Amino acid sequence: FRSLYKRKLIAWAKLTRNSEASRTYFTILIRKILIHFSTAIIVNSESGKEYMRSITNKPVHIIHQASIDVANYGLKYRNEFIERDRILFLGRIEKDKGVDVFTDLASHFRNTEFTFVFIGDGSELKNLKIKFKHDRNILFLGWLDYDEISKWICTSGLLVFPTLGDEWGLVLVEALGLGTPVLASNRSGAGVELFQYSLPDLLFDPESEIDLFKKFTSISELSNREFFDLKKKLLKIYSDSGLHPKLMA
């Protein structure tokens, strides 16, 4: 590490206090050492900046990750019928993405009116298909193209983002930009950044089934009027966040 003193290093630190909660002690230690040797740090959220401020006095700057072109993304699907009972998981089918959390939710509500849809691929997909092969209300679609994904987001009632440690979470932002309700893990940088003060009931602890089931039930029991009011609030949060300047509701 001695040679690091002779260089100016800029650390791209996509970290938050919550996302680091799932990391090993050794991983956190190495990251803190690299931050110590950095000249400045770039983060992608206010929560990331707050965390950096707690461990270093180096300059910290925020650069949001690329968002979506809301003016065009999912445009042709925005007036289609919304299936409120369709619940989405979108991303890699891996344990660190909280796939077990989502399957617990699907299992708990498997004999109800809800349909749980997995969009994505990963090492856990094969076993999950075997486990739920007789469940008609649990679907596995694999990877879809970008346009198809926008259709599923636009026409579904809820996206669950159950990550065990995600520094940001672009899929959450995509859903938010389309006004689709999101139930987000409090280990996601985007979830904490966007919901902790405005809509804290959309955040849940991925290690607590009780918290997840309670908040899922609360959202599913919204009246149609309350549901569409929530969609308007989400669009406003997205617009006010500055993640994209061309919001079209």
Coordinates of N, CA and C in Angstrom, one line a residue:
F1 N 0.8 -1.2 0.0 CA 0.0 0.0 0.0 C 0.9 1.3 0.0
R2 N 2.1 1.1 0.3 CA 3.0 2.3 0.4 C 3.0 3.1 -1.0
S3 N 3.0 2.4 -2.1 CA 3.0 3.0 -3.4 C 1.8 3.9 -3.6
L4 N 0.7 3.5 -2.9 CA -0.6 4.3 -3.1 C -0.4 5.7 -2.7
Y5 N 0.5 6.0 -1.8 CA 0.7 7.4 -1.3 C 1.2 8.3 -2.4
K6 N 1.8 7.7 -3.4 CA 2.4 8.5 -4.5 C 1.4 8.8 -5.6
R7 N 0.2 8.3 -5.5 CA -0.8 8.4 -6.6 C -2.0 9.1 -6.1
K8 N -2.7 9.8 -7.0 CA -4.0 10.3 -6.6 C -5.1 9.3 -7.1
L9 N -5.8 8.8 -6.1 CA -6.8 7.8 -6.4 C -8.2 8.4 -6.2
I10 N -9.1 8.1 -7.1 CA -10.5 8.4 -7.0 C -11.3 7.1 -6.8
A11 N -11.9 7.0 -5.7 CA -12.7 5.8 -5.4 C -14.1 5.9 -5.8
W12 N -14.6 4.9 -6.7 CA -16.0 4.8 -7.0 C -16.6 3.9 -6.0
A13 N -17.2 4.5 -5.0 CA -17.7 3.7 -3.8 C -19.2 3.6 -3.8
K14 N -19.7 2.6 -4.5 CA -21.2 2.3 -4.5 C -21.6 1.6 -3.2
L15 N -21.5 2.3 -2.1 CA -21.7 1.7 -0.8 C -22.7 2.5 0.0
T16 N -23.4 1.9 0.8 CA -24.3 2.5 1.8 C -24.1 1.7 3.1
R17 N -24.5 2.3 4.2 CA -24.5 1.6 5.5 C -25.3 0.3 5.4
N18 N -26.5 0.3 4.8 CA -27.3 -0.9 4.7 C -26.7 -1.9 3.8
S19 N -26.2 -1.5 2.6 CA -25.7 -2.5 1.7 C -24.5 -3.2 2.2
E20 N -23.7 -2.5 3.1 CA -22.5 -3.1 3.7 C -22.9 -4.1 4.8
A21 N -24.1 -4.1 5.3 CA -24.5 -5.0 6.4 C -24.4 -6.4 6.0
S22 N -24.4 -6.8 4.7 CA -24.3 -8.2 4.3 C -22.9 -8.6 3.9
R23 N -22.0 -7.7 4.0 CA -20.6 -8.0 3.6 C -19.8 -8.6 4.8
T24 N -18.8 -9.3 4.4 CA -17.9 -9.9 5.5 C -17.0 -8.8 6.1
Y25 N -16.5 -9.1 7.3 CA -15.6 -8.2 7.9 C -14.4 -7.9 7.1
F26 N -13.8 -8.9 6.5 CA -12.6 -8.7 5.6 C -12.9 -7.8 4.4
T27 N -14.1 -8.0 3.8 CA -14.4 -7.2 2.6 C -14.6 -5.7 3.0
I28 N -15.3 -5.5 4.2 CA -15.4 -4.1 4.6 C -14.1 -3.5 5.0
L29 N -13.2 -4.3 5.6 CA -11.9 -3.8 6.0 C -11.1 -3.3 4.8
I30 N -11.1 -4.2 3.7 CA -10.3 -3.8 2.5 C -10.9 -2.6 1.9
R31 N -12.2 -2.4 1.9 CA -12.8 -1.2 1.3 C -12.4 0.0 2.0
K32 N -12.4 -0.1 3.4 CA -12.1 1.1 4.2 C -10.6 1.5 4.0
I33 N -9.7 0.5 3.8 CA -8.3 0.8 3.5 C -8.2 1.5 2.2
L34 N -8.9 1.0 1.2 CA -8.8 1.7 -0.1 C -9.3 3.1 -0.1
I35 N -10.4 3.3 0.7 CA -11.0 4.7 0.8 C -10.0 5.6 1.6
H36 N -9.3 5.0 2.6 CA -8.3 5.8 3.3 C -7.2 6.3 2.4
F37 N -6.8 5.5 1.4 CA -5.7 5.9 0.5 C -6.2 6.8 -0.7
S38 N -7.5 7.0 -0.8 CA -8.1 7.8 -1.9 C -8.0 9.3 -1.7
T39 N -7.9 10.0 -2.8 CA -7.9 11.4 -2.7 C -9.3 12.0 -2.6
A40 N -10.2 11.3 -3.3 CA -11.6 11.8 -3.3 C -12.5 10.5 -3.5
I41 N -13.8 10.6 -3.2 CA -14.7 9.5 -3.3 C -15.9 9.9 -4.1
I42 N -16.3 9.0 -5.0 CA -17.6 9.3 -5.8 C -18.6 8.2 -5.3
V43 N -19.8 8.6 -5.0 CA -20.8 7.7 -4.6 C -22.0 8.0 -5.5
N44 N -23.0 7.1 -5.4 CA -24.2 7.3 -6.3 C -25.5 7.6 -5.5
S45 N -25.4 8.0 -4.3 CA -26.6 8.3 -3.5 C -26.3 9.2 -2.3
E46 N -27.3 9.8 -1.8 CA -27.1 10.6 -0.6 C -26.8 9.7 0.6
S47 N -27.4 8.5 0.6 CA -27.2 7.6 1.7 C -25.7 7.1 1.6
G48 N -25.2 6.9 0.4 CA -23.8 6.6 0.2 C -22.9 7.7 0.7
K49 N -23.2 8.9 0.5 CA -22.4 10.1 0.9 C -22.4 10.1 2.4
E50 N -23.6 9.9 3.0 CA -23.7 9.9 4.5 C -22.8 8.8 5.1
Y51 N -22.8 7.7 4.5 CA -22.0 6.6 5.0 C -20.5 6.9 4.9
M52 N -20.1 7.5 3.8 CA -18.7 7.9 3.6 C -18.3 8.9 4.6
R53 N -19.2 9.9 4.8 CA -18.9 10.9 5.8 C -18.6 10.3 7.2
S54 N -19.2 9.2 7.5 CA -19.0 8.6 8.8 C -17.7 7.8 9.0
I55 N -17.0 7.6 7.8 CA -15.7 6.8 7.9 C -14.5 7.6 7.4
T56 N -14.7 8.7 6.7 CA -13.6 9.5 6.2 C -13.9 11.0 6.1
N57 N -12.9 11.8 6.1 CA -13.1 13.2 5.9 C -12.7 13.7 4.5
K58 N -12.4 12.7 3.6 CA -12.1 13.0 2.2 C -13.3 13.6 1.5
P59 N -13.0 14.4 0.4 CA -14.1 14.9 -0.4 C -15.0 13.8 -1.0
V60 N -16.3 14.0 -0.9 CA -17.3 13.0 -1.4 C -18.2 13.7 -2.4
H61 N -18.3 13.1 -3.6 CA -19.2 13.7 -4.6 C -20.2 12.6 -5.1
I62 N -21.4 13.1 -5.4 CA -22.5 12.2 -5.9 C -22.6 12.2 -7.4
I63 N -22.6 11.1 -8.0 CA -23.0 11.0 -9.5 C -24.0 9.8 -9.6
H64 N -25.2 10.2 -9.9 CA -26.3 9.2 -10.1 C -26.0 8.3 -11.3
Q65 N -26.2 7.0 -11.1 CA -26.1 6.1 -12.2 C -27.1 6.4 -13.3
A66 N -26.8 6.0 -14.5 CA -27.8 6.2 -15.6 C -29.2 5.8 -15.3
S67 N -30.1 6.6 -15.6 CA -31.5 6.2 -15.4 C -32.2 5.8 -16.7
I68 N -33.4 6.1 -16.9 CA -34.1 5.7 -18.1 C -34.7 6.9 -18.8
D69 N -35.0 6.7 -20.0 CA -35.7 7.7 -20.8 C -37.2 7.5 -20.6
V70 N -37.7 8.2 -19.6 CA -39.1 8.0 -19.2 C -40.0 8.5 -20.3
A71 N -39.6 9.4 -21.1 CA -40.5 9.9 -22.2 C -40.8 8.8 -23.1
N72 N -40.0 7.8 -23.3 CA -40.2 6.8 -24.3 C -40.3 5.4 -23.7
Y73 N -39.7 5.1 -22.5 CA -39.6 3.8 -21.9 C -41.0 3.3 -21.5
G74 N -41.5 2.2 -22.1 CA -42.8 1.7 -21.8 C -43.9 2.5 -22.3
L75 N -43.7 3.5 -23.2 CA -44.7 4.5 -23.6 C -46.0 3.8 -24.2
K76 N -45.8 2.8 -25.0 CA -46.9 2.1 -25.7 C -47.7 1.2 -24.8
Y77 N -47.2 1.0 -23.6 CA -47.9 0.1 -22.6 C -48.6 0.8 -21.5
R78 N -48.4 2.1 -21.4 CA -48.9 2.9 -20.3 C -50.4 2.9 -20.1
N79 N -51.1 2.7 -21.1 CA -52.6 2.7 -21.0 C -53.2 1.3 -21.0
E80 N -52.4 0.3 -20.9 CA -52.9 -1.0 -20.9 C -53.4 -1.4 -19.5
F81 N -54.2 -2.4 -19.5 CA -54.8 -2.8 -18.2 C -53.8 -3.3 -17.2
I82 N -53.9 -2.8 -16.0 CA -52.9 -3.2 -14.9 C -53.5 -4.4 -14.1
E83 N -52.8 -5.5 -14.1 CA -53.1 -6.6 -13.3 C -52.5 -6.5 -11.9
R84 N -53.3 -5.9 -11.0 CA -52.9 -5.6 -9.7 C -52.4 -6.8 -8.9
D85 N -52.9 -8.0 -9.2 CA -52.6 -9.2 -8.5 C -51.3 -9.9 -9.1
R86 N -50.6 -9.2 -10.0 CA -49.4 -9.8 -10.6 C -48.2 -9.1 -9.9
I87 N -47.3 -9.9 -9.3 CA -46.2 -9.4 -8.5 C -44.9 -9.9 -9.2
L88 N -44.0 -8.9 -9.4 CA -42.8 -9.1 -10.1 C -41.5 -9.2 -9.3
F89 N -40.7 -10.2 -9.7 CA -39.3 -10.1 -9.3 C -38.5 -10.0 -10.6
L90 N -37.6 -9.0 -10.6 CA -36.9 -8.7 -11.9 C -35.4 -8.6 -11.6
G91 N -34.6 -9.5 -12.1 CA -33.1 -9.4 -11.9 C -32.5 -10.8 -11.9
R92 N -31.3 -10.9 -11.4 CA -30.6 -12.1 -11.4 C -31.2 -13.1 -10.4
I93 N -31.4 -14.3 -10.7 CA -32.0 -15.3 -9.8 C -30.9 -15.9 -8.9
E94 N -30.5 -15.1 -7.9 CA -29.4 -15.4 -7.1 C -29.8 -15.1 -5.6
K95 N -29.1 -15.8 -4.7 CA -29.4 -15.6 -3.3 C -29.1 -14.2 -2.8
D96 N -28.0 -13.6 -3.3 CA -27.7 -12.2 -2.9 C -28.7 -11.2 -3.4
K97 N -29.5 -11.5 -4.4 CA -30.5 -10.6 -4.9 C -31.8 -10.8 -4.1
G98 N -31.8 -11.7 -3.1 CA -33.0 -11.8 -2.3 C -34.0 -12.8 -2.9
V99 N -33.6 -13.7 -3.8 CA -34.6 -14.6 -4.4 C -35.3 -15.4 -3.4
D100 N -34.6 -15.8 -2.3 CA -35.2 -16.6 -1.3 C -36.3 -15.8 -0.6
V101 N -36.1 -14.5 -0.4 CA -37.1 -13.7 0.2 C -38.3 -13.6 -0.6
F102 N -38.2 -13.5 -1.9 CA -39.3 -13.5 -2.9 C -40.0 -14.8 -2.9
T103 N -39.3 -15.9 -2.9 CA -39.9 -17.2 -2.9 C -40.7 -17.5 -1.6
D104 N -40.2 -17.0 -0.5 CA -40.9 -17.1 0.7 C -42.3 -16.4 0.6
L105 N -42.2 -15.2 0.0 CA -43.5 -14.4 -0.2 C -44.4 -15.2 -1.1
A106 N -43.9 -15.7 -2.2 CA -44.7 -16.5 -3.1 C -45.3 -17.7 -2.5
S107 N -44.5 -18.4 -1.7 CA -45.0 -19.6 -1.0 C -46.1 -19.3 0.0
H108 N -45.9 -18.2 0.7 CA -46.9 -17.8 1.8 C -48.3 -17.5 1.1
F109 N -48.2 -16.9 -0.1 CA -49.5 -16.5 -0.7 C -49.8 -17.3 -2.0
R110 N -49.3 -18.5 -2.0 CA -49.4 -19.4 -3.2 C -50.8 -19.8 -3.5
N111 N -51.7 -19.9 -2.5 CA -53.1 -20.3 -2.8 C -54.0 -19.2 -2.7
T112 N -53.6 -18.0 -3.2 CA -54.4 -16.8 -3.2 C -54.6 -16.4 -4.7
E113 N -55.1 -15.2 -4.8 CA -55.4 -14.6 -6.1 C -54.1 -14.1 -6.8
F114 N -53.0 -14.1 -6.1 CA -51.8 -13.4 -6.7 C -51.0 -14.4 -7.6
T115 N -50.4 -13.8 -8.6 CA -49.5 -14.5 -9.5 C -48.1 -13.9 -9.3
F116 N -47.1 -14.7 -9.0 CA -45.8 -14.3 -8.8 C -44.9 -14.6 -10.0
V117 N -44.2 -13.6 -10.6 CA -43.5 -13.7 -11.8 C -42.0 -13.4 -11.6
F118 N -41.2 -14.4 -12.0 CA -39.7 -14.2 -12.0 C -39.3 -13.9 -13.4
I119 N -38.6 -12.7 -13.5 CA -38.0 -12.3 -14.8 C -36.5 -12.2 -14.6
G120 N -35.8 -13.1 -15.3 CA -34.3 -13.1 -15.1 C -33.8 -14.5 -15.1
D121 N -32.5 -14.6 -15.0 CA -31.8 -15.9 -15.0 C -30.8 -16.0 -13.9
G122 N -30.3 -17.2 -13.6 CA -29.3 -17.3 -12.6 C -29.1 -18.7 -12.1
S123 N -28.2 -18.9 -11.1 CA -27.9 -20.2 -10.7 C -29.0 -20.9 -9.9
E124 N -30.0 -20.1 -9.3 CA -31.0 -20.7 -8.5 C -32.3 -21.0 -9.4
L125 N -32.3 -20.6 -10.7 CA -33.5 -20.8 -11.5 C -33.9 -22.2 -11.6
K126 N -33.0 -23.1 -12.0 CA -33.4 -24.5 -12.2 C -34.0 -25.1 -11.0
N127 N -33.5 -24.9 -9.8 CA -34.0 -25.5 -8.6 C -35.4 -25.0 -8.3
L128 N -35.6 -23.7 -8.5 CA -36.9 -23.0 -8.3 C -37.9 -23.5 -9.2
K129 N -37.6 -23.8 -10.5 CA -38.5 -24.3 -11.4 C -39.0 -25.7 -11.0
I130 N -38.1 -26.5 -10.4 CA -38.4 -27.8 -9.9 C -39.3 -27.7 -8.7
K131 N -39.0 -26.8 -7.8 CA -39.7 -26.7 -6.5 C -41.1 -26.2 -6.8
F132 N -41.3 -25.4 -7.8 CA -42.7 -24.8 -8.0 C -43.3 -25.3 -9.3
K133 N -42.9 -26.4 -9.7 CA -43.4 -26.9 -11.1 C -44.9 -27.2 -11.1
H134 N -45.5 -27.4 -9.9 CA -46.9 -27.7 -9.9 C -47.8 -26.4 -9.5
D135 N -47.1 -25.3 -9.3 CA -47.8 -24.1 -8.9 C -48.1 -23.2 -10.1
R136 N -49.3 -23.1 -10.5 CA -49.7 -22.4 -11.7 C -49.7 -20.9 -11.5
N137 N -49.6 -20.4 -10.2 CA -49.5 -19.0 -10.0 C -48.1 -18.5 -9.7
I138 N -47.1 -19.3 -10.0 CA -45.7 -18.9 -9.9 C -45.1 -19.2 -11.3
L139 N -44.6 -18.1 -12.0 CA -44.2 -18.2 -13.4 C -42.7 -17.8 -13.4
F140 N -42.0 -18.5 -14.4 CA -40.6 -18.2 -14.6 C -40.4 -17.9 -16.1
L141 N -40.1 -16.6 -16.4 CA -40.0 -16.2 -17.8 C -38.6 -16.1 -18.4
G142 N -37.6 -16.3 -17.5 CA -36.2 -16.1 -18.0 C -35.9 -14.7 -18.4
W143 N -34.9 -14.5 -19.1 CA -34.5 -13.1 -19.6 C -35.5 -12.7 -20.7
L144 N -35.9 -11.4 -20.6 CA -36.7 -10.8 -21.7 C -36.0 -9.6 -22.3
D145 N -36.4 -9.2 -23.5 CA -35.7 -8.0 -24.0 C -36.3 -6.8 -23.3
Y146 N -35.6 -5.7 -23.5 CA -35.9 -4.4 -22.7 C -37.3 -4.0 -22.9
D147 N -37.9 -4.1 -24.1 CA -39.2 -3.6 -24.4 C -40.2 -4.5 -23.7
E148 N -40.0 -5.8 -23.7 CA -40.9 -6.7 -23.0 C -40.9 -6.5 -21.5
I149 N -39.7 -6.2 -20.9 CA -39.6 -5.9 -19.5 C -40.5 -4.7 -19.2
S150 N -40.4 -3.6 -20.0 CA -41.2 -2.4 -19.7 C -42.7 -2.7 -19.7
K151 N -43.1 -3.7 -20.6 CA -44.5 -4.0 -20.6 C -44.9 -4.7 -19.3
W152 N -44.1 -5.7 -18.8 CA -44.4 -6.4 -17.6 C -44.4 -5.4 -16.4
I153 N -43.5 -4.4 -16.4 CA -43.5 -3.5 -15.3 C -44.7 -2.6 -15.3
C154 N -45.1 -2.1 -16.5 CA -46.2 -1.2 -16.7 C -47.5 -1.8 -16.3
T155 N -47.7 -3.1 -16.6 CA -49.0 -3.8 -16.4 C -49.1 -4.7 -15.2
S156 N -48.1 -4.6 -14.3 CA -48.1 -5.3 -13.0 C -48.5 -4.4 -11.8
G157 N -49.0 -5.0 -10.8 CA -49.4 -4.3 -9.6 C -48.3 -3.9 -8.7
L158 N -47.2 -4.7 -8.7 CA -46.2 -4.5 -7.7 C -44.9 -5.1 -8.2
L159 N -43.8 -4.4 -8.0 CA -42.4 -5.0 -8.1 C -41.8 -5.1 -6.7
V160 N -41.4 -6.3 -6.4 CA -40.7 -6.5 -5.1 C -39.2 -6.6 -5.4
F161 N -38.4 -5.7 -4.7 CA -37.0 -5.7 -4.9 C -36.3 -6.1 -3.5
P162 N -36.1 -7.4 -3.4 CA -35.7 -7.9 -2.0 C -34.2 -8.1 -1.8
T163 N -33.4 -7.4 -2.5 CA -32.0 -7.6 -2.4 C -31.4 -7.6 -1.0
L164 N -30.4 -8.4 -0.8 CA -29.7 -8.5 0.5 C -28.6 -7.5 0.7
G165 N -28.3 -6.8 -0.4 CA -27.2 -5.8 -0.4 C -27.0 -5.2 -1.8
D166 N -27.6 -4.1 -2.1 CA -27.5 -3.6 -3.4 C -27.2 -2.1 -3.3
E167 N -26.0 -1.7 -3.9 CA -25.6 -0.3 -3.7 C -26.5 0.7 -4.3
W168 N -27.3 0.3 -5.4 CA -28.3 1.2 -6.0 C -29.5 0.4 -6.3
G169 N -29.7 0.0 -7.5 CA -30.9 -0.8 -7.9 C -31.7 -0.1 -9.0
L170 N -31.1 -0.2 -10.2 CA -31.7 0.5 -11.4 C -33.1 0.0 -11.7
V171 N -33.4 -1.3 -11.5 CA -34.7 -1.8 -11.8 C -35.8 -1.1 -10.9
L172 N -35.4 -0.8 -9.7 CA -36.3 -0.1 -8.8 C -36.6 1.3 -9.4
V173 N -35.6 2.0 -9.9 CA -35.8 3.3 -10.5 C -36.6 3.2 -11.8
E174 N -36.4 2.1 -12.6 CA -37.2 1.9 -13.8 C -38.7 1.8 -13.4
A175 N -39.0 1.0 -12.4 CA -40.4 0.9 -12.0 C -41.0 2.2 -11.5
L176 N -40.2 2.9 -10.7 CA -40.6 4.1 -10.1 C -40.9 5.1 -11.2
G177 N -40.1 5.2 -12.3 CA -40.3 6.1 -13.4 C -41.5 5.8 -14.2
L178 N -42.0 4.6 -14.1 CA -43.3 4.2 -14.7 C -44.5 4.3 -13.8
G179 N -44.2 4.7 -12.5 CA -45.3 4.8 -11.6 C -45.8 3.4 -11.0
T180 N -45.0 2.4 -11.2 CA -45.4 1.1 -10.7 C -44.9 1.0 -9.2
P181 N -45.8 0.6 -8.3 CA -45.4 0.5 -6.9 C -44.3 -0.5 -6.7
V182 N -43.4 -0.2 -5.8 CA -42.2 -1.0 -5.5 C -42.2 -1.2 -4.0
L183 N -42.0 -2.5 -3.6 CA -41.7 -2.8 -2.2 C -40.2 -3.2 -2.2
A184 N -39.5 -2.3 -1.5 CA -38.0 -2.4 -1.6 C -37.3 -2.8 -0.3
S185 N -36.3 -3.6 -0.5 CA -35.5 -4.0 0.7 C -34.8 -2.7 1.2
N186 N -34.6 -2.6 2.5 CA -33.9 -1.5 3.1 C -32.4 -1.7 3.0
R187 N -32.0 -2.7 2.2 CA -30.6 -2.9 1.9 C -30.2 -2.4 0.5
S188 N -31.2 -1.7 -0.2 CA -31.0 -1.2 -1.5 C -30.8 0.3 -1.4
G189 N -29.7 0.8 -2.0 CA -29.4 2.2 -2.0 C -30.5 3.1 -2.5
A190 N -31.1 2.7 -3.7 CA -32.1 3.5 -4.3 C -33.4 3.5 -3.4
G191 N -33.7 2.3 -2.8 CA -34.9 2.3 -2.0 C -34.8 3.2 -0.8
V192 N -33.7 3.2 -0.1 CA -33.5 4.0 1.0 C -33.4 5.5 0.6
E193 N -32.7 5.8 -0.5 CA -32.6 7.1 -1.0 C -34.0 7.8 -1.3
L194 N -34.8 7.0 -1.9 CA -36.1 7.5 -2.5 C -37.3 7.4 -1.5
F195 N -37.2 6.4 -0.6 CA -38.4 6.1 0.2 C -38.3 6.4 1.7
Q196 N -37.1 6.5 2.2 CA -37.0 6.5 3.7 C -37.8 7.7 4.3
Y197 N -37.9 8.8 3.6 CA -38.6 9.9 4.2 C -40.0 10.1 3.6
S198 N -40.1 9.8 2.3 CA -41.4 10.1 1.6 C -42.4 9.0 1.8
L199 N -42.0 7.7 1.6 CA -42.9 6.6 1.7 C -42.2 5.4 2.4
P200 N -41.9 5.5 3.7 CA -41.2 4.5 4.4 C -41.9 3.1 4.5
D201 N -43.2 3.1 4.3 CA -44.0 1.9 4.3 C -43.6 1.0 3.0
L202 N -42.9 1.6 2.1 CA -42.5 0.8 0.9 C -41.1 0.2 1.1
L203 N -40.5 0.3 2.3 CA -39.3 -0.3 2.6 C -39.5 -1.4 3.6
F204 N -38.8 -2.5 3.4 CA -39.0 -3.6 4.4 C -37.6 -4.3 4.7
D205 N -37.5 -5.0 5.8 CA -36.3 -5.7 6.2 C -36.3 -7.0 5.6
P206 N -35.4 -7.3 4.7 CA -35.4 -8.6 4.0 C -35.1 -9.8 4.9
E207 N -34.7 -9.6 6.2 CA -34.5 -10.6 7.1 C -35.7 -10.8 8.0
S208 N -36.8 -10.1 7.8 CA -38.0 -10.2 8.6 C -39.2 -10.6 7.7
E209 N -39.6 -11.9 7.8 CA -40.8 -12.3 7.0 C -42.0 -11.5 7.5
I210 N -42.1 -11.2 8.8 CA -43.3 -10.5 9.3 C -43.4 -9.1 8.7
D211 N -42.3 -8.4 8.6 CA -42.3 -7.1 8.1 C -42.7 -7.1 6.6
L212 N -42.1 -8.1 5.8 CA -42.4 -8.2 4.4 C -43.9 -8.5 4.2
F213 N -44.4 -9.5 4.9 CA -45.8 -9.9 4.7 C -46.8 -8.8 5.1
K214 N -46.4 -8.1 6.2 CA -47.3 -7.1 6.6 C -47.4 -5.9 5.6
K215 N -46.3 -5.5 5.1 CA -46.3 -4.4 4.1 C -46.8 -4.8 2.8
F216 N -46.6 -6.1 2.4 CA -47.2 -6.6 1.1 C -48.7 -6.6 1.3
T217 N -49.2 -7.1 2.4 CA -50.6 -7.1 2.6 C -51.2 -5.7 2.6
S218 N -50.5 -4.8 3.2 CA -51.0 -3.4 3.2 C -51.2 -2.8 1.8
I219 N -50.2 -3.1 1.0 CA -50.2 -2.5 -0.4 C -51.3 -3.2 -1.2
S220 N -51.5 -4.5 -1.0 CA -52.4 -5.3 -1.8 C -53.9 -5.0 -1.4
E221 N -54.1 -4.4 -0.2 CA -55.4 -4.1 0.3 C -55.8 -2.7 -0.1
L222 N -55.0 -1.9 -0.8 CA -55.3 -0.6 -1.2 C -56.5 -0.6 -2.1
S223 N -57.4 0.4 -2.0 CA -58.5 0.5 -2.9 C -57.9 0.9 -4.2
N224 N -58.7 0.9 -5.3 CA -58.2 1.3 -6.6 C -57.8 2.8 -6.6
R225 N -58.6 3.6 -5.9 CA -58.3 5.0 -5.8 C -57.0 5.2 -5.1
E226 N -56.8 4.5 -4.0 CA -55.6 4.6 -3.2 C -54.4 4.1 -4.0
F227 N -54.6 3.1 -4.8 CA -53.5 2.5 -5.6 C -53.1 3.5 -6.7
F228 N -54.0 4.2 -7.4 CA -53.6 5.1 -8.4 C -53.1 6.4 -7.8
D229 N -53.5 6.8 -6.6 CA -52.9 7.9 -5.8 C -51.4 7.6 -5.5
L230 N -51.2 6.3 -5.2 CA -49.8 5.9 -4.9 C -48.9 6.0 -6.1
K231 N -49.5 5.6 -7.3 CA -48.7 5.7 -8.5 C -48.4 7.2 -8.8
K232 N -49.3 8.1 -8.6 CA -49.0 9.5 -8.8 C -47.9 10.0 -7.9
K233 N -47.9 9.5 -6.6 CA -46.9 9.9 -5.6 C -45.5 9.4 -6.1
L234 N -45.5 8.2 -6.6 CA -44.2 7.6 -7.1 C -43.7 8.4 -8.2
L235 N -44.5 8.8 -9.2 CA -44.1 9.6 -10.3 C -43.5 10.9 -9.8
K236 N -44.2 11.5 -8.8 CA -43.7 12.8 -8.3 C -42.3 12.6 -7.6
I237 N -42.2 11.5 -6.8 CA -40.9 11.3 -6.2 C -39.8 11.2 -7.2
Y238 N -40.1 10.4 -8.3 CA -39.1 10.3 -9.4 C -38.8 11.6 -10.0
S239 N -39.8 12.4 -10.3 CA -39.6 13.7 -10.9 C -38.8 14.6 -10.0
D240 N -39.1 14.6 -8.7 CA -38.5 15.5 -7.7 C -37.0 15.1 -7.4
S241 N -36.7 13.8 -7.7 CA -35.4 13.3 -7.3 C -34.3 13.8 -8.2
G242 N -34.7 14.3 -9.4 CA -33.8 14.8 -10.4 C -33.0 13.7 -11.1
L243 N -33.5 12.4 -11.0 CA -32.9 11.3 -11.7 C -33.1 11.4 -13.2
H244 N -34.2 12.1 -13.6 CA -34.4 12.3 -15.1 C -35.2 13.6 -15.3
P245 N -34.8 14.5 -16.1 CA -35.4 15.8 -16.3 C -36.6 15.8 -17.2
K246 N -36.9 14.7 -17.9 CA -38.0 14.7 -18.9 C -39.1 13.8 -18.5
L247 N -39.6 13.9 -17.3 CA -40.6 13.0 -16.8 C -41.9 13.3 -17.6
M248 N -42.5 12.2 -18.1 CA -43.8 12.3 -18.8 C -44.8 11.4 -18.0
A249 N -45.7 12.0 -17.3 CA -46.7 11.2 -16.5 C -47.7 10.5 -17.4

